[in-house]
């Protein structure tokens, strides 16, 4: 329904998933191998989720994978609204994955139940969007700004995923993850991988 070039942010986003997953496998291959059979162990015999099963590395990575893919698209196109413009044109949804929008998370109304891992993980890390675009603007005079940002986002994501995995996070825990804390922790991790700005 849209001109071909309007799909470019989505193409870049999907390509970035491959970059993220290949690199995550490099860093967390052991964890990924260990978690391979989690999907087959969800059925507790009554066709319902077994919440005592640890979350597989793919599921833990989902919100971070989506975030990284969006960051890649907006940095490549140098447009903080590259993703949100697509959703606005395609579905009439405003501020969806917009890196200039000030997202707020009400702890009493979490973005989603993270147990439904593949429903809306695109939005879990929304509050970190504005932060990362502001950081990019601060670093923009550096010719390696985009590389620095992408590396910091990936390394922060890899560390967060690894920590969740090694803490033996269960599905029942993931369902009650504090999304506000998850975002502030992620922002702190990203910041630690970026050069200090005045």
Short mmCIF file of N, CA and C in Angstrom, two decimals:
data_model
loop_
_atom_site.label_atom_id
_atom_site.label_comp_id
_atom_site.label_asym_id
_atom_site.label_seq_id
_atom_site.Cartn_x
_atom_site.Cartn_y
_atom_site.Cartn_z
N UNK A 1 0.80 -1.21 0.00
CA UNK A 1 0.00 0.00 0.00
C UNK A 1 0.84 1.26 0.00
N UNK A 2 2.13 1.15 0.31
CA UNK A 2 3.00 2.32 0.40
C UNK A 2 4.04 2.28 -0.72
N UNK A 3 4.60 3.44 -1.06
CA UNK A 3 5.73 3.43 -2.01
C UNK A 3 6.86 2.55 -1.47
N UNK A 4 7.59 1.93 -2.36
CA UNK A 4 8.61 0.94 -1.96
C UNK A 4 9.59 1.47 -0.92
N UNK A 5 10.06 2.70 -1.09
CA UNK A 5 11.07 3.23 -0.17
C UNK A 5 10.54 3.40 1.26
N UNK A 6 9.24 3.50 1.40
CA UNK A 6 8.67 3.64 2.75
C UNK A 6 8.86 2.38 3.58
N UNK A 7 9.18 1.27 2.92
CA UNK A 7 9.41 0.02 3.64
C UNK A 7 10.88 -0.14 4.07
N UNK A 8 11.72 0.79 3.68
CA UNK A 8 13.16 0.67 3.98
C UNK A 8 13.45 0.53 5.48
N UNK A 9 12.81 1.31 6.36
CA UNK A 9 13.08 1.11 7.79
C UNK A 9 12.81 -0.33 8.25
N UNK A 10 11.76 -0.94 7.71
CA UNK A 10 11.42 -2.30 8.10
C UNK A 10 12.45 -3.29 7.57
N UNK A 11 12.90 -3.07 6.33
CA UNK A 11 13.94 -3.94 5.75
C UNK A 11 15.22 -3.86 6.58
N UNK A 12 15.61 -2.64 6.95
CA UNK A 12 16.81 -2.46 7.78
C UNK A 12 16.63 -3.10 9.15
N UNK A 13 15.45 -2.93 9.71
CA UNK A 13 15.13 -3.53 11.01
C UNK A 13 15.28 -5.06 10.94
N UNK A 14 14.73 -5.66 9.92
CA UNK A 14 14.81 -7.13 9.80
C UNK A 14 16.24 -7.60 9.58
N UNK A 15 16.99 -6.84 8.79
CA UNK A 15 18.40 -7.18 8.57
C UNK A 15 19.16 -7.13 9.89
N UNK A 16 18.84 -6.12 10.70
CA UNK A 16 19.55 -5.95 11.98
C UNK A 16 19.31 -7.11 12.93
N UNK A 17 18.16 -7.79 12.80
CA UNK A 17 17.93 -8.98 13.63
C UNK A 17 19.01 -10.02 13.37
N UNK A 18 19.40 -10.18 12.12
CA UNK A 18 20.45 -11.14 11.78
C UNK A 18 21.77 -10.74 12.43
N UNK A 19 22.10 -9.45 12.35
CA UNK A 19 23.34 -8.96 12.97
C UNK A 19 23.32 -9.25 14.47
N UNK A 20 22.21 -8.94 15.09
CA UNK A 20 22.09 -9.13 16.54
C UNK A 20 22.23 -10.61 16.91
N UNK A 21 21.50 -11.45 16.19
CA UNK A 21 21.47 -12.87 16.55
C UNK A 21 22.79 -13.57 16.31
N UNK A 22 23.45 -13.23 15.21
CA UNK A 22 24.76 -13.85 14.93
C UNK A 22 25.78 -13.45 16.00
N UNK A 23 25.76 -12.17 16.39
CA UNK A 23 26.69 -11.72 17.42
C UNK A 23 26.33 -12.27 18.79
N UNK A 24 25.03 -12.34 19.09
CA UNK A 24 24.62 -12.89 20.38
C UNK A 24 25.04 -14.35 20.49
N UNK A 25 24.90 -15.08 19.39
CA UNK A 25 25.31 -16.48 19.39
C UNK A 25 26.82 -16.58 19.65
N UNK A 26 27.58 -15.66 19.09
CA UNK A 26 29.03 -15.66 19.31
C UNK A 26 29.35 -15.50 20.80
N UNK A 27 28.66 -14.57 21.45
CA UNK A 27 28.96 -14.28 22.86
C UNK A 27 28.27 -15.24 23.83
N UNK A 28 27.08 -15.71 23.48
CA UNK A 28 26.30 -16.53 24.41
C UNK A 28 25.96 -17.90 23.82
N UNK A 29 26.88 -18.46 23.06
CA UNK A 29 26.62 -19.74 22.40
C UNK A 29 26.32 -20.84 23.42
N UNK A 30 27.11 -20.89 24.50
CA UNK A 30 26.90 -21.93 25.51
C UNK A 30 25.49 -21.84 26.10
N UNK A 31 25.08 -20.61 26.44
CA UNK A 31 23.75 -20.41 27.01
C UNK A 31 22.66 -20.77 26.00
N UNK A 32 22.89 -20.42 24.74
CA UNK A 32 21.90 -20.73 23.71
C UNK A 32 21.75 -22.24 23.56
N UNK A 33 22.87 -22.95 23.56
CA UNK A 33 22.83 -24.41 23.42
C UNK A 33 22.09 -25.04 24.59
N UNK A 34 22.34 -24.52 25.79
CA UNK A 34 21.70 -25.07 26.98
C UNK A 34 20.19 -24.86 26.95
N UNK A 35 19.76 -23.78 26.34
CA UNK A 35 18.34 -23.41 26.39
C UNK A 35 17.54 -23.93 25.20
N UNK A 36 18.19 -24.70 24.32
CA UNK A 36 17.53 -25.13 23.08
C UNK A 36 16.24 -25.91 23.31
N UNK A 37 16.20 -26.71 24.36
CA UNK A 37 15.04 -27.59 24.54
C UNK A 37 13.94 -26.96 25.39
N UNK A 38 14.08 -25.70 25.77
CA UNK A 38 13.06 -25.08 26.62
C UNK A 38 11.69 -25.05 25.95
N UNK A 39 11.66 -24.77 24.65
CA UNK A 39 10.37 -24.69 23.95
C UNK A 39 9.60 -26.00 24.09
N UNK A 40 10.30 -27.12 23.96
CA UNK A 40 9.62 -28.41 24.00
C UNK A 40 9.18 -28.78 25.41
N UNK A 41 9.66 -28.06 26.42
CA UNK A 41 9.33 -28.39 27.80
C UNK A 41 8.22 -27.51 28.37
N UNK A 42 7.62 -26.65 27.52
CA UNK A 42 6.57 -25.77 28.03
C UNK A 42 5.31 -26.53 28.39
N UNK A 43 5.02 -27.60 27.67
CA UNK A 43 3.78 -28.35 27.87
C UNK A 43 3.88 -29.15 29.17
N UNK A 44 3.02 -28.83 30.13
CA UNK A 44 3.07 -29.55 31.41
C UNK A 44 2.12 -30.75 31.41
N UNK A 45 1.64 -31.12 30.20
CA UNK A 45 0.73 -32.25 30.10
C UNK A 45 -0.72 -31.83 30.01
N UNK A 46 -0.97 -30.53 30.28
CA UNK A 46 -2.34 -30.03 30.22
C UNK A 46 -2.46 -28.91 29.19
N UNK A 47 -1.54 -28.88 28.27
CA UNK A 47 -1.53 -27.87 27.21
C UNK A 47 -1.52 -26.44 27.77
N UNK A 48 -0.79 -26.25 28.84
CA UNK A 48 -0.63 -24.91 29.40
C UNK A 48 0.84 -24.66 29.70
N UNK A 49 1.20 -23.41 29.88
CA UNK A 49 2.60 -23.08 30.15
C UNK A 49 3.04 -23.66 31.49
N UNK A 50 4.23 -24.19 31.52
CA UNK A 50 4.84 -24.61 32.77
C UNK A 50 5.70 -23.45 33.25
N UNK A 51 5.22 -22.70 34.21
CA UNK A 51 5.91 -21.48 34.64
C UNK A 51 7.16 -21.76 35.46
N UNK A 52 7.43 -23.02 35.76
CA UNK A 52 8.66 -23.35 36.47
C UNK A 52 9.81 -23.66 35.52
N UNK A 53 9.57 -23.49 34.23
CA UNK A 53 10.62 -23.72 33.24
C UNK A 53 11.42 -22.43 33.05
N UNK A 54 12.74 -22.51 33.10
CA UNK A 54 13.54 -21.31 32.83
C UNK A 54 13.29 -20.81 31.41
N UNK A 55 13.46 -19.53 31.21
CA UNK A 55 13.24 -18.95 29.88
C UNK A 55 14.45 -19.23 29.00
N UNK A 56 14.20 -19.62 27.76
CA UNK A 56 15.27 -19.85 26.79
C UNK A 56 15.94 -18.55 26.40
N UNK A 57 17.16 -18.64 25.91
CA UNK A 57 17.95 -17.46 25.57
C UNK A 57 17.28 -16.63 24.47
N UNK A 58 16.57 -17.27 23.55
CA UNK A 58 15.88 -16.55 22.48
C UNK A 58 14.78 -15.67 23.06
N UNK A 59 14.02 -16.23 24.01
CA UNK A 59 12.94 -15.46 24.62
C UNK A 59 13.48 -14.30 25.44
N UNK A 60 14.53 -14.55 26.20
CA UNK A 60 15.14 -13.49 27.00
C UNK A 60 15.65 -12.36 26.11
N UNK A 61 16.12 -12.72 24.93
CA UNK A 61 16.72 -11.73 24.03
C UNK A 61 15.69 -10.88 23.30
N UNK A 62 14.44 -11.35 23.23
CA UNK A 62 13.46 -10.73 22.34
C UNK A 62 13.32 -9.21 22.48
N UNK A 63 13.10 -8.64 23.68
CA UNK A 63 12.95 -7.18 23.76
C UNK A 63 14.21 -6.44 23.31
N UNK A 64 15.37 -6.99 23.65
CA UNK A 64 16.64 -6.35 23.30
C UNK A 64 16.92 -6.46 21.80
N UNK A 65 16.55 -7.60 21.24
CA UNK A 65 16.70 -7.82 19.81
C UNK A 65 15.87 -6.80 19.02
N UNK A 66 14.62 -6.60 19.45
CA UNK A 66 13.75 -5.63 18.77
C UNK A 66 14.28 -4.21 18.91
N UNK A 67 14.75 -3.90 20.09
CA UNK A 67 15.29 -2.55 20.33
C UNK A 67 16.51 -2.28 19.45
N UNK A 68 17.44 -3.25 19.44
CA UNK A 68 18.65 -3.12 18.62
C UNK A 68 18.28 -2.91 17.15
N UNK A 69 17.32 -3.68 16.66
CA UNK A 69 16.92 -3.59 15.25
C UNK A 69 16.35 -2.22 14.93
N UNK A 70 15.59 -1.65 15.85
CA UNK A 70 15.06 -0.30 15.64
C UNK A 70 16.17 0.75 15.67
N UNK A 71 17.10 0.59 16.60
CA UNK A 71 18.24 1.53 16.68
C UNK A 71 19.03 1.48 15.37
N UNK A 72 19.26 0.28 14.87
CA UNK A 72 20.00 0.14 13.61
C UNK A 72 19.30 0.88 12.48
N UNK A 73 17.98 0.73 12.39
CA UNK A 73 17.22 1.37 11.31
C UNK A 73 17.28 2.89 11.42
N UNK A 74 17.06 3.43 12.61
CA UNK A 74 17.02 4.89 12.73
C UNK A 74 18.41 5.51 12.55
N UNK A 75 19.45 4.80 13.01
CA UNK A 75 20.81 5.34 12.82
C UNK A 75 21.23 5.26 11.36
N UNK A 76 20.91 4.17 10.71
CA UNK A 76 21.27 4.03 9.30
C UNK A 76 20.61 5.11 8.46
N UNK A 77 19.36 5.41 8.77
CA UNK A 77 18.62 6.42 8.00
C UNK A 77 18.78 7.82 8.59
N UNK A 78 19.47 7.90 9.73
CA UNK A 78 19.68 9.19 10.42
C UNK A 78 18.35 9.89 10.66
N UNK A 79 17.38 9.11 11.08
CA UNK A 79 16.03 9.65 11.26
C UNK A 79 15.40 8.98 12.48
N UNK A 80 15.24 9.73 13.59
CA UNK A 80 14.71 9.12 14.82
C UNK A 80 13.25 8.68 14.70
N UNK A 81 12.59 9.12 13.64
CA UNK A 81 11.19 8.75 13.45
C UNK A 81 11.00 7.80 12.26
N UNK A 82 12.08 7.18 11.85
CA UNK A 82 12.01 6.28 10.69
C UNK A 82 11.00 5.16 10.91
N UNK A 83 11.03 4.53 12.08
CA UNK A 83 10.09 3.45 12.37
C UNK A 83 8.69 4.00 12.60
N UNK A 84 8.59 5.08 13.37
CA UNK A 84 7.26 5.61 13.69
C UNK A 84 6.57 6.18 12.46
N UNK A 85 7.32 6.75 11.53
CA UNK A 85 6.71 7.25 10.29
C UNK A 85 6.11 6.11 9.48
N UNK A 86 6.79 4.96 9.49
CA UNK A 86 6.27 3.79 8.78
C UNK A 86 4.93 3.36 9.39
N UNK A 87 4.89 3.27 10.73
CA UNK A 87 3.65 2.82 11.38
C UNK A 87 2.53 3.84 11.21
N UNK A 88 2.90 5.10 11.20
CA UNK A 88 1.90 6.14 10.99
C UNK A 88 1.30 6.04 9.59
N UNK A 89 2.17 5.82 8.60
CA UNK A 89 1.70 5.71 7.20
C UNK A 89 0.93 4.42 6.96
N UNK A 90 1.39 3.36 7.60
CA UNK A 90 0.81 2.04 7.33
C UNK A 90 -0.47 1.78 8.14
N UNK A 91 -0.42 2.15 9.42
CA UNK A 91 -1.52 1.79 10.32
C UNK A 91 -2.20 2.98 10.98
N UNK A 92 -1.68 4.19 10.74
CA UNK A 92 -2.25 5.36 11.39
C UNK A 92 -1.95 5.43 12.88
N UNK A 93 -0.90 4.70 13.34
CA UNK A 93 -0.52 4.71 14.76
C UNK A 93 0.57 5.76 14.96
N UNK A 94 0.32 6.71 15.85
CA UNK A 94 1.29 7.77 16.11
C UNK A 94 2.25 7.38 17.23
N UNK A 95 3.50 7.81 17.09
CA UNK A 95 4.55 7.64 18.11
C UNK A 95 4.90 6.19 18.41
N UNK A 96 4.59 5.29 17.48
CA UNK A 96 4.96 3.89 17.67
C UNK A 96 6.45 3.75 17.38
N UNK A 97 7.25 3.42 18.40
CA UNK A 97 8.70 3.23 18.25
C UNK A 97 9.37 4.51 17.73
N UNK A 98 9.01 5.61 18.33
CA UNK A 98 9.49 6.95 17.98
C UNK A 98 10.63 7.32 18.94
N UNK A 99 11.79 7.62 18.41
CA UNK A 99 12.95 7.92 19.24
C UNK A 99 12.99 9.37 19.72
N UNK A 100 11.97 10.16 19.37
CA UNK A 100 11.89 11.54 19.86
C UNK A 100 10.77 11.70 20.88
N UNK A 101 9.99 10.67 21.09
CA UNK A 101 8.84 10.74 21.99
C UNK A 101 9.27 10.42 23.41
N UNK A 102 8.77 11.19 24.38
CA UNK A 102 9.09 10.94 25.78
C UNK A 102 8.14 9.87 26.33
N UNK A 103 8.60 8.64 26.33
CA UNK A 103 7.77 7.54 26.82
C UNK A 103 7.82 7.50 28.34
N UNK A 104 6.68 7.22 28.93
CA UNK A 104 6.62 7.03 30.37
C UNK A 104 5.99 5.68 30.63
N UNK A 105 6.52 5.01 31.63
CA UNK A 105 5.96 3.71 31.99
C UNK A 105 5.34 3.84 33.37
N UNK A 106 4.07 3.53 33.45
CA UNK A 106 3.38 3.52 34.73
C UNK A 106 3.61 2.14 35.34
N UNK A 107 4.33 2.07 36.48
CA UNK A 107 4.61 0.75 37.07
C UNK A 107 3.34 -0.04 37.36
N UNK A 108 2.23 0.66 37.59
CA UNK A 108 0.97 -0.03 37.88
C UNK A 108 0.33 -0.59 36.61
N UNK A 109 0.77 -0.09 35.46
CA UNK A 109 0.23 -0.56 34.18
C UNK A 109 1.38 -0.91 33.25
N UNK A 110 2.00 -2.05 33.48
CA UNK A 110 3.15 -2.42 32.65
C UNK A 110 2.78 -2.50 31.17
N UNK A 111 3.79 -2.29 30.32
CA UNK A 111 3.57 -2.30 28.88
C UNK A 111 2.94 -3.61 28.44
N UNK A 112 3.39 -4.67 29.03
CA UNK A 112 2.89 -5.99 28.62
C UNK A 112 3.24 -7.01 29.67
N UNK A 113 2.61 -8.14 29.57
CA UNK A 113 3.00 -9.30 30.35
C UNK A 113 4.11 -9.98 29.54
N UNK A 114 5.32 -9.94 30.04
CA UNK A 114 6.45 -10.44 29.25
C UNK A 114 6.41 -11.95 29.02
N UNK A 115 5.47 -12.62 29.67
CA UNK A 115 5.33 -14.05 29.38
C UNK A 115 4.85 -14.24 27.95
N UNK A 116 4.07 -13.29 27.48
CA UNK A 116 3.61 -13.34 26.08
C UNK A 116 4.74 -12.79 25.22
N UNK A 117 5.84 -13.50 25.22
CA UNK A 117 7.09 -12.96 24.74
C UNK A 117 7.05 -12.40 23.32
N UNK A 118 6.33 -13.01 22.43
CA UNK A 118 6.38 -12.52 21.06
C UNK A 118 5.15 -11.69 20.67
N UNK A 119 4.46 -11.11 21.65
CA UNK A 119 3.30 -10.29 21.31
C UNK A 119 3.68 -8.84 21.09
N UNK A 120 4.31 -8.21 22.08
CA UNK A 120 4.62 -6.80 21.92
C UNK A 120 5.98 -6.44 22.50
N UNK A 121 6.94 -7.29 22.33
CA UNK A 121 8.27 -7.02 22.86
C UNK A 121 8.93 -5.83 22.17
N UNK A 122 8.35 -5.37 21.07
CA UNK A 122 8.88 -4.19 20.39
C UNK A 122 8.79 -2.96 21.28
N UNK A 123 7.87 -2.96 22.25
CA UNK A 123 7.59 -1.76 23.04
C UNK A 123 8.16 -1.80 24.45
N UNK A 124 8.67 -2.94 24.87
CA UNK A 124 9.13 -3.10 26.25
C UNK A 124 10.18 -2.06 26.64
N UNK A 125 11.09 -1.78 25.73
CA UNK A 125 12.19 -0.86 26.04
C UNK A 125 11.96 0.54 25.46
N UNK A 126 10.71 0.91 25.27
CA UNK A 126 10.40 2.24 24.73
C UNK A 126 11.09 3.38 25.48
N UNK A 127 11.08 3.39 26.83
CA UNK A 127 11.70 4.52 27.52
C UNK A 127 13.19 4.71 27.20
N UNK A 128 13.84 3.67 26.72
CA UNK A 128 15.26 3.79 26.38
C UNK A 128 15.47 4.42 25.00
N UNK A 129 14.41 4.60 24.24
CA UNK A 129 14.54 5.16 22.89
C UNK A 129 15.03 6.61 22.90
N UNK A 130 14.34 7.45 23.65
CA UNK A 130 14.71 8.87 23.68
C UNK A 130 16.13 9.04 24.21
N UNK A 131 16.47 8.25 25.21
CA UNK A 131 17.82 8.29 25.78
C UNK A 131 18.87 8.04 24.70
N UNK A 132 18.67 7.01 23.89
CA UNK A 132 19.71 6.64 22.92
C UNK A 132 19.81 7.67 21.81
N UNK A 133 18.71 8.29 21.41
CA UNK A 133 18.80 9.32 20.38
C UNK A 133 19.51 10.56 20.91
N UNK A 134 19.26 10.93 22.16
CA UNK A 134 19.95 12.06 22.77
C UNK A 134 21.46 11.78 22.85
N UNK A 135 21.81 10.56 23.19
CA UNK A 135 23.23 10.18 23.23
C UNK A 135 23.86 10.29 21.84
N UNK A 136 23.11 9.84 20.84
CA UNK A 136 23.63 9.93 19.48
C UNK A 136 23.87 11.39 19.08
N UNK A 137 22.96 12.26 19.42
CA UNK A 137 23.13 13.69 19.10
C UNK A 137 24.35 14.27 19.81
N UNK A 138 24.61 13.82 21.03
CA UNK A 138 25.79 14.29 21.76
C UNK A 138 27.09 13.82 21.11
N UNK A 139 27.04 12.65 20.51
CA UNK A 139 28.25 12.05 19.92
C UNK A 139 28.37 12.30 18.42
N UNK A 140 27.39 13.00 17.84
CA UNK A 140 27.28 13.10 16.39
C UNK A 140 28.52 13.66 15.70
N UNK A 141 29.28 14.50 16.39
CA UNK A 141 30.49 15.07 15.78
C UNK A 141 31.59 14.02 15.63
N UNK A 142 31.46 12.91 16.34
CA UNK A 142 32.42 11.81 16.25
C UNK A 142 32.08 10.98 15.01
N UNK A 143 33.03 10.82 14.08
CA UNK A 143 32.73 10.05 12.86
C UNK A 143 32.32 8.60 13.14
N UNK A 144 32.63 8.11 14.34
CA UNK A 144 32.27 6.73 14.68
C UNK A 144 31.05 6.68 15.60
N UNK A 145 30.27 7.76 15.64
CA UNK A 145 29.13 7.84 16.58
C UNK A 145 28.17 6.67 16.42
N UNK A 146 27.80 6.37 15.19
CA UNK A 146 26.83 5.29 14.97
C UNK A 146 27.38 3.94 15.42
N UNK A 147 28.63 3.71 15.08
CA UNK A 147 29.28 2.46 15.49
C UNK A 147 29.34 2.35 17.02
N UNK A 148 29.68 3.47 17.67
CA UNK A 148 29.77 3.48 19.13
C UNK A 148 28.42 3.17 19.77
N UNK A 149 27.37 3.79 19.23
CA UNK A 149 26.03 3.57 19.78
C UNK A 149 25.59 2.13 19.58
N UNK A 150 25.75 1.61 18.37
CA UNK A 150 25.31 0.23 18.09
C UNK A 150 26.08 -0.78 18.94
N UNK A 151 27.37 -0.55 19.08
CA UNK A 151 28.18 -1.46 19.90
C UNK A 151 27.73 -1.41 21.36
N UNK A 152 27.49 -0.20 21.87
CA UNK A 152 27.06 -0.04 23.26
C UNK A 152 25.71 -0.70 23.50
N UNK A 153 24.79 -0.52 22.55
CA UNK A 153 23.46 -1.14 22.69
C UNK A 153 23.58 -2.66 22.67
N UNK A 154 24.38 -3.17 21.75
CA UNK A 154 24.53 -4.63 21.68
C UNK A 154 25.18 -5.18 22.94
N UNK A 155 26.28 -4.57 23.38
CA UNK A 155 26.98 -5.09 24.56
C UNK A 155 26.10 -5.02 25.81
N UNK A 156 25.35 -3.92 25.95
CA UNK A 156 24.44 -3.79 27.10
C UNK A 156 23.36 -4.87 27.04
N UNK A 157 22.84 -5.12 25.84
CA UNK A 157 21.82 -6.15 25.67
C UNK A 157 22.38 -7.53 25.99
N UNK A 158 23.55 -7.82 25.46
CA UNK A 158 24.18 -9.12 25.70
C UNK A 158 24.38 -9.36 27.20
N UNK A 159 24.82 -8.33 27.91
CA UNK A 159 25.05 -8.46 29.35
C UNK A 159 23.73 -8.68 30.10
N UNK A 160 22.72 -7.90 29.74
CA UNK A 160 21.42 -8.03 30.42
C UNK A 160 20.82 -9.42 30.19
N UNK A 161 20.88 -9.89 28.95
CA UNK A 161 20.35 -11.21 28.61
C UNK A 161 21.11 -12.29 29.39
N UNK A 162 22.43 -12.18 29.40
CA UNK A 162 23.26 -13.16 30.12
C UNK A 162 22.94 -13.18 31.61
N UNK A 163 22.74 -11.98 32.19
CA UNK A 163 22.42 -11.92 33.62
C UNK A 163 21.06 -12.54 33.92
N UNK A 164 20.06 -12.24 33.05
CA UNK A 164 18.75 -12.87 33.23
C UNK A 164 18.89 -14.40 33.17
N UNK A 165 19.64 -14.86 32.18
CA UNK A 165 19.79 -16.30 31.98
C UNK A 165 20.46 -16.96 33.18
N UNK A 166 21.57 -16.37 33.63
CA UNK A 166 22.33 -16.99 34.71
C UNK A 166 21.63 -16.88 36.07
N UNK A 167 20.66 -15.97 36.16
CA UNK A 167 19.88 -15.89 37.41
C UNK A 167 18.77 -16.94 37.41
N UNK A 168 18.75 -17.76 36.34
CA UNK A 168 17.76 -18.83 36.19
C UNK A 168 16.33 -18.28 36.25
N UNK A 169 16.13 -17.19 35.52
CA UNK A 169 14.81 -16.57 35.45
C UNK A 169 13.78 -17.58 34.94
N UNK A 170 12.66 -17.67 35.64
CA UNK A 170 11.58 -18.57 35.26
C UNK A 170 10.49 -17.79 34.54
N UNK A 171 9.63 -18.49 33.85
CA UNK A 171 8.54 -17.81 33.15
C UNK A 171 7.67 -17.01 34.10
N UNK A 172 7.42 -17.54 35.28
CA UNK A 172 6.58 -16.81 36.24
C UNK A 172 7.27 -15.53 36.69
N UNK A 173 8.61 -15.52 36.70
CA UNK A 173 9.35 -14.30 37.06
C UNK A 173 9.27 -13.28 35.93
N UNK A 174 9.43 -13.75 34.72
CA UNK A 174 9.43 -12.87 33.54
C UNK A 174 8.09 -12.15 33.42
N UNK A 175 7.03 -12.84 33.81
CA UNK A 175 5.69 -12.25 33.73
C UNK A 175 5.55 -11.04 34.65
N UNK A 176 6.38 -10.99 35.68
CA UNK A 176 6.27 -9.91 36.67
C UNK A 176 7.49 -9.01 36.68
N UNK A 177 8.24 -9.02 35.59
CA UNK A 177 9.42 -8.16 35.51
C UNK A 177 9.02 -6.70 35.64
N UNK A 178 9.77 -5.97 36.43
CA UNK A 178 9.54 -4.53 36.59
C UNK A 178 10.09 -3.84 35.35
N UNK A 179 9.20 -3.39 34.46
CA UNK A 179 9.62 -2.83 33.18
C UNK A 179 10.36 -1.50 33.37
N UNK A 180 9.98 -0.73 34.39
CA UNK A 180 10.67 0.52 34.68
C UNK A 180 12.13 0.23 35.06
N UNK A 181 12.31 -0.75 35.95
CA UNK A 181 13.65 -1.14 36.37
C UNK A 181 14.44 -1.73 35.21
N UNK A 182 13.78 -2.51 34.38
CA UNK A 182 14.42 -3.12 33.21
C UNK A 182 14.99 -2.03 32.29
N UNK A 183 14.21 -0.96 32.08
CA UNK A 183 14.66 0.15 31.24
C UNK A 183 15.81 0.93 31.87
N UNK A 184 15.69 1.22 33.16
CA UNK A 184 16.74 2.01 33.80
C UNK A 184 18.04 1.21 33.87
N UNK A 185 17.94 -0.10 34.09
CA UNK A 185 19.11 -0.96 34.09
C UNK A 185 19.77 -0.99 32.71
N UNK A 186 18.95 -1.09 31.66
CA UNK A 186 19.46 -1.14 30.30
C UNK A 186 20.15 0.18 29.93
N UNK A 187 19.55 1.30 30.30
CA UNK A 187 20.14 2.61 30.03
C UNK A 187 21.49 2.74 30.73
N UNK A 188 21.54 2.29 31.98
CA UNK A 188 22.80 2.33 32.74
C UNK A 188 23.87 1.48 32.05
N UNK A 189 23.49 0.31 31.60
CA UNK A 189 24.44 -0.58 30.92
C UNK A 189 24.95 0.05 29.61
N UNK A 190 24.03 0.64 28.84
CA UNK A 190 24.45 1.29 27.59
C UNK A 190 25.44 2.40 27.88
N UNK A 191 25.11 3.21 28.87
CA UNK A 191 25.96 4.36 29.23
C UNK A 191 27.38 3.92 29.58
N UNK A 192 27.50 2.77 30.21
CA UNK A 192 28.82 2.27 30.62
C UNK A 192 29.69 1.90 29.43
N UNK A 193 29.06 1.67 28.28
CA UNK A 193 29.81 1.30 27.07
C UNK A 193 30.04 2.48 26.12
N UNK A 194 29.59 3.65 26.53
CA UNK A 194 29.74 4.84 25.69
C UNK A 194 30.82 5.76 26.23
N UNK A 195 31.48 6.53 25.33
CA UNK A 195 32.44 7.50 25.85
C UNK A 195 31.73 8.55 26.69
N UNK A 196 32.40 9.02 27.71
CA UNK A 196 31.81 10.03 28.58
C UNK A 196 31.66 11.34 27.82
N UNK A 197 30.49 11.97 27.95
CA UNK A 197 30.24 13.26 27.29
C UNK A 197 30.11 14.33 28.37
N UNK A 198 30.53 15.56 28.03
CA UNK A 198 30.46 16.62 29.05
C UNK A 198 29.04 16.93 29.44
#
